[in-house]
Coordinates of C-alpha atoms in Angstrom, one line a residue:
X1 CA -190.0 93.2 -129.2
X2 CA -189.8 93.7 -125.4
X3 CA -192.7 92.9 -123.1
X4 CA -193.2 96.6 -122.4
X5 CA -193.9 97.4 -126.0
X6 CA -196.2 94.3 -126.3
X7 CA -198.2 95.6 -123.3
X8 CA -198.4 99.1 -124.8
X9 CA -199.5 97.6 -128.2
X10 CA -202.1 95.5 -126.4
X11 CA -203.5 98.5 -124.5
X12 CA -203.6 100.6 -127.6
X13 CA -205.3 97.8 -129.6
X14 CA -207.8 97.4 -126.8
X15 CA -208.6 101.1 -126.8
X16 CA -209.1 101.1 -130.6
X17 CA -211.3 98.0 -130.3
X18 CA -213.4 99.7 -127.6
X19 CA -213.9 102.8 -129.8
X20 CA -214.8 100.7 -132.8
X21 CA -217.5 98.7 -130.8
X22 CA -218.9 101.9 -129.3
X23 CA -219.0 103.5 -132.8
X24 CA -220.7 100.4 -134.3
X25 CA -223.3 100.3 -131.4
X26 CA -224.0 104.0 -131.7
X27 CA -224.5 103.6 -135.5
X28 CA -226.7 100.6 -135.0
X29 CA -229.0 101.7 -132.1
X30 CA -228.3 105.4 -131.8
X31 CA -226.1 107.5 -129.7
X32 CA -228.7 108.0 -126.9
X33 CA -229.3 104.3 -126.5
X34 CA -225.6 103.6 -126.5
X35 CA -225.1 106.2 -123.7
X36 CA -228.0 104.6 -121.8
X37 CA -226.4 101.1 -122.2
X38 CA -223.1 102.5 -120.8
X39 CA -224.8 104.2 -117.9
X40 CA -226.8 101.1 -117.0
X41 CA -223.8 98.9 -117.2
X42 CA -221.8 101.3 -115.0
X43 CA -224.6 101.4 -112.3
X44 CA -225.0 97.6 -112.3
X45 CA -221.3 97.2 -112.2
X46 CA -220.8 99.6 -109.3
X47 CA -223.6 97.8 -107.3
X48 CA -222.1 94.4 -108.1
X49 CA -218.6 95.6 -107.3
X50 CA -219.8 97.0 -103.9
X51 CA -221.5 93.7 -103.0
X52 CA -218.8 91.3 -104.2
X53 CA -216.0 93.6 -102.8
X54 CA -217.4 93.4 -99.3
X55 CA -217.8 89.6 -99.6
X56 CA -214.3 89.0 -100.9
X57 CA -212.6 91.3 -98.4
X58 CA -214.6 89.7 -95.5
X59 CA -213.6 86.2 -96.7
X60 CA -210.0 87.3 -97.0
X61 CA -210.0 88.6 -93.5
X62 CA -211.7 85.4 -92.1
X63 CA -209.5 83.0 -94.2
X64 CA -208.2 80.0 -92.4
X65 CA -204.4 79.6 -92.4
X66 CA -204.5 77.1 -95.2
X67 CA -202.3 78.2 -98.1
X68 CA -204.6 77.0 -100.8
X69 CA -207.6 78.8 -99.4
X70 CA -205.7 82.0 -98.8
X71 CA -204.3 81.9 -102.4
X72 CA -207.8 81.5 -103.8
X73 CA -209.2 84.3 -101.7
X74 CA -206.3 86.7 -102.6
X75 CA -206.9 85.9 -106.3
X76 CA -210.7 86.5 -105.9
X77 CA -210.0 89.9 -104.2
X78 CA -207.6 90.8 -107.0
X79 CA -210.2 89.9 -109.6
X80 CA -212.9 91.9 -107.9
X81 CA -210.6 94.9 -107.8
X82 CA -209.7 94.4 -111.4
X83 CA -213.4 94.0 -112.3
X84 CA -214.2 97.3 -110.6
X85 CA -211.4 99.0 -112.4
X86 CA -212.6 97.6 -115.8
X87 CA -216.1 98.9 -115.0
X88 CA -214.8 102.4 -114.4
X89 CA -213.3 102.5 -117.9
X90 CA -215.8 103.5 -120.6
X91 CA -216.6 100.8 -123.1
X92 CA -218.6 97.7 -123.6
X93 CA -215.7 95.2 -123.8
X94 CA -214.2 96.4 -120.6
X95 CA -217.6 96.2 -118.9
X96 CA -218.1 92.6 -120.0
X97 CA -214.6 91.7 -118.8
X98 CA -215.2 93.5 -115.6
X99 CA -218.5 91.7 -115.0
X100 CA -216.8 88.4 -115.7
X101 CA -214.4 89.3 -112.9
X102 CA -217.2 90.2 -110.5
X103 CA -219.8 87.5 -111.0
X104 CA -218.8 84.5 -108.8
X105 CA -219.4 81.7 -111.2
X106 CA -217.4 83.4 -114.0
X107 CA -214.8 84.6 -111.5
X108 CA -213.8 80.9 -110.9
X109 CA -212.8 80.6 -114.6
X110 CA -210.8 83.8 -114.4
X111 CA -209.2 82.7 -111.2
X112 CA -207.8 79.5 -112.9
X113 CA -206.5 81.6 -115.7
X114 CA -204.8 84.2 -113.4
X115 CA -203.3 81.4 -111.2
X116 CA -201.9 79.6 -114.2
X117 CA -200.4 82.9 -115.5
X118 CA -198.9 83.7 -112.2
X119 CA -197.6 80.1 -111.9
X120 CA -195.9 80.4 -115.3
X121 CA -194.4 83.8 -114.5
X122 CA -193.0 82.7 -111.1
X123 CA -191.8 79.2 -112.0
X124 CA -188.1 80.1 -112.3
X125 CA -188.2 81.9 -109.0
X126 CA -190.0 79.0 -107.2
X127 CA -187.4 76.6 -108.5
X128 CA -184.6 78.7 -107.2
X129 CA -186.3 79.1 -103.9
X130 CA -186.6 75.3 -103.6
X131 CA -182.9 74.9 -104.3
X132 CA -182.0 77.6 -101.7
X133 CA -184.3 75.9 -99.2
X134 CA -182.5 72.6 -99.8
X135 CA -179.1 74.2 -99.2
X136 CA -180.3 75.8 -95.9
X137 CA -181.9 72.7 -94.4
X138 CA -179.5 70.3 -92.8
X139 CA -181.9 67.3 -93.0
X140 CA -181.6 67.2 -96.8
X141 CA -178.0 65.8 -96.7
X142 CA -178.1 62.0 -96.9
X143 CA -174.8 60.3 -95.8
X144 CA -173.5 57.7 -98.2
X145 CA -170.6 56.5 -100.1
X146 CA -169.6 56.3 -103.7
X147 CA -169.2 52.9 -105.2
X148 CA -167.0 52.7 -108.3
X149 CA -168.6 51.0 -111.3
X150 CA -165.4 49.2 -112.1
X151 CA -165.5 46.9 -109.1
X152 CA -167.9 44.2 -110.2
X153 CA -167.3 40.6 -109.2
X154 CA -165.8 39.4 -106.0
X155 CA -164.0 42.5 -104.9
X156 CA -166.6 43.5 -102.5
X157 CA -168.1 46.2 -104.7
X158 CA -171.5 46.4 -106.3
X159 CA -172.4 43.7 -108.8
X160 CA -174.5 43.9 -111.9
X161 CA -177.3 42.0 -110.0
X162 CA -177.2 44.6 -107.2
X163 CA -177.4 47.4 -109.7
X164 CA -180.6 45.8 -111.3
X165 CA -182.3 45.3 -107.9
X166 CA -181.7 48.8 -106.7
X167 CA -182.6 50.6 -109.9
X168 CA -186.0 52.3 -109.6
X169 CA -188.9 51.2 -111.8
X170 CA -190.0 53.5 -114.6
X171 CA -193.3 54.1 -112.8
X172 CA -191.7 54.9 -109.5
X173 CA -192.7 58.4 -108.5
X174 CA -189.8 58.9 -106.1
X175 CA -187.6 61.8 -107.0
X176 CA -184.3 62.5 -105.2
X177 CA -183.0 66.0 -105.5
X178 CA -179.7 67.1 -104.2
X179 CA -176.1 67.5 -105.1
X180 CA -172.9 65.5 -104.7
X181 CA -170.6 66.7 -101.9
X182 CA -166.9 65.9 -102.0

């Protein structure tokens, strides 16, 4: 099943779940009270969206040029916009999710989830970008020579003792990336 159909199935399942919850609530407390709950959640959500939207947009505009801070503020702005959109949709589940995106202390939890998801989705592209960056930067080429493994002993090549002393330890965090040029 392709991603498109998974998204369509998730949206349809969410809509059916919203209707079921509203039906259950109307059956439990009555249709009038259910309508009142929906109206109150919409009003509170719009007021909260207005307040948090202004705050996040202002913090985004005044963001220092640090990439970590800018990424966090862009994610917060996205979550506030998503929260406002979810509050516009009728239903209790979407209202709860929208409020979670708008309230600052629950937004931090949602931010970590969104950043992890975006990180997973963009990982192959970031790896390719790193390789392209390595190819374009001239300072990544390290001049050296190839020593044949056959010349051990007195022939002037590397000895087994040299090989042991230059081999990195298992706990050594040094990683050398590159490619062998002819």
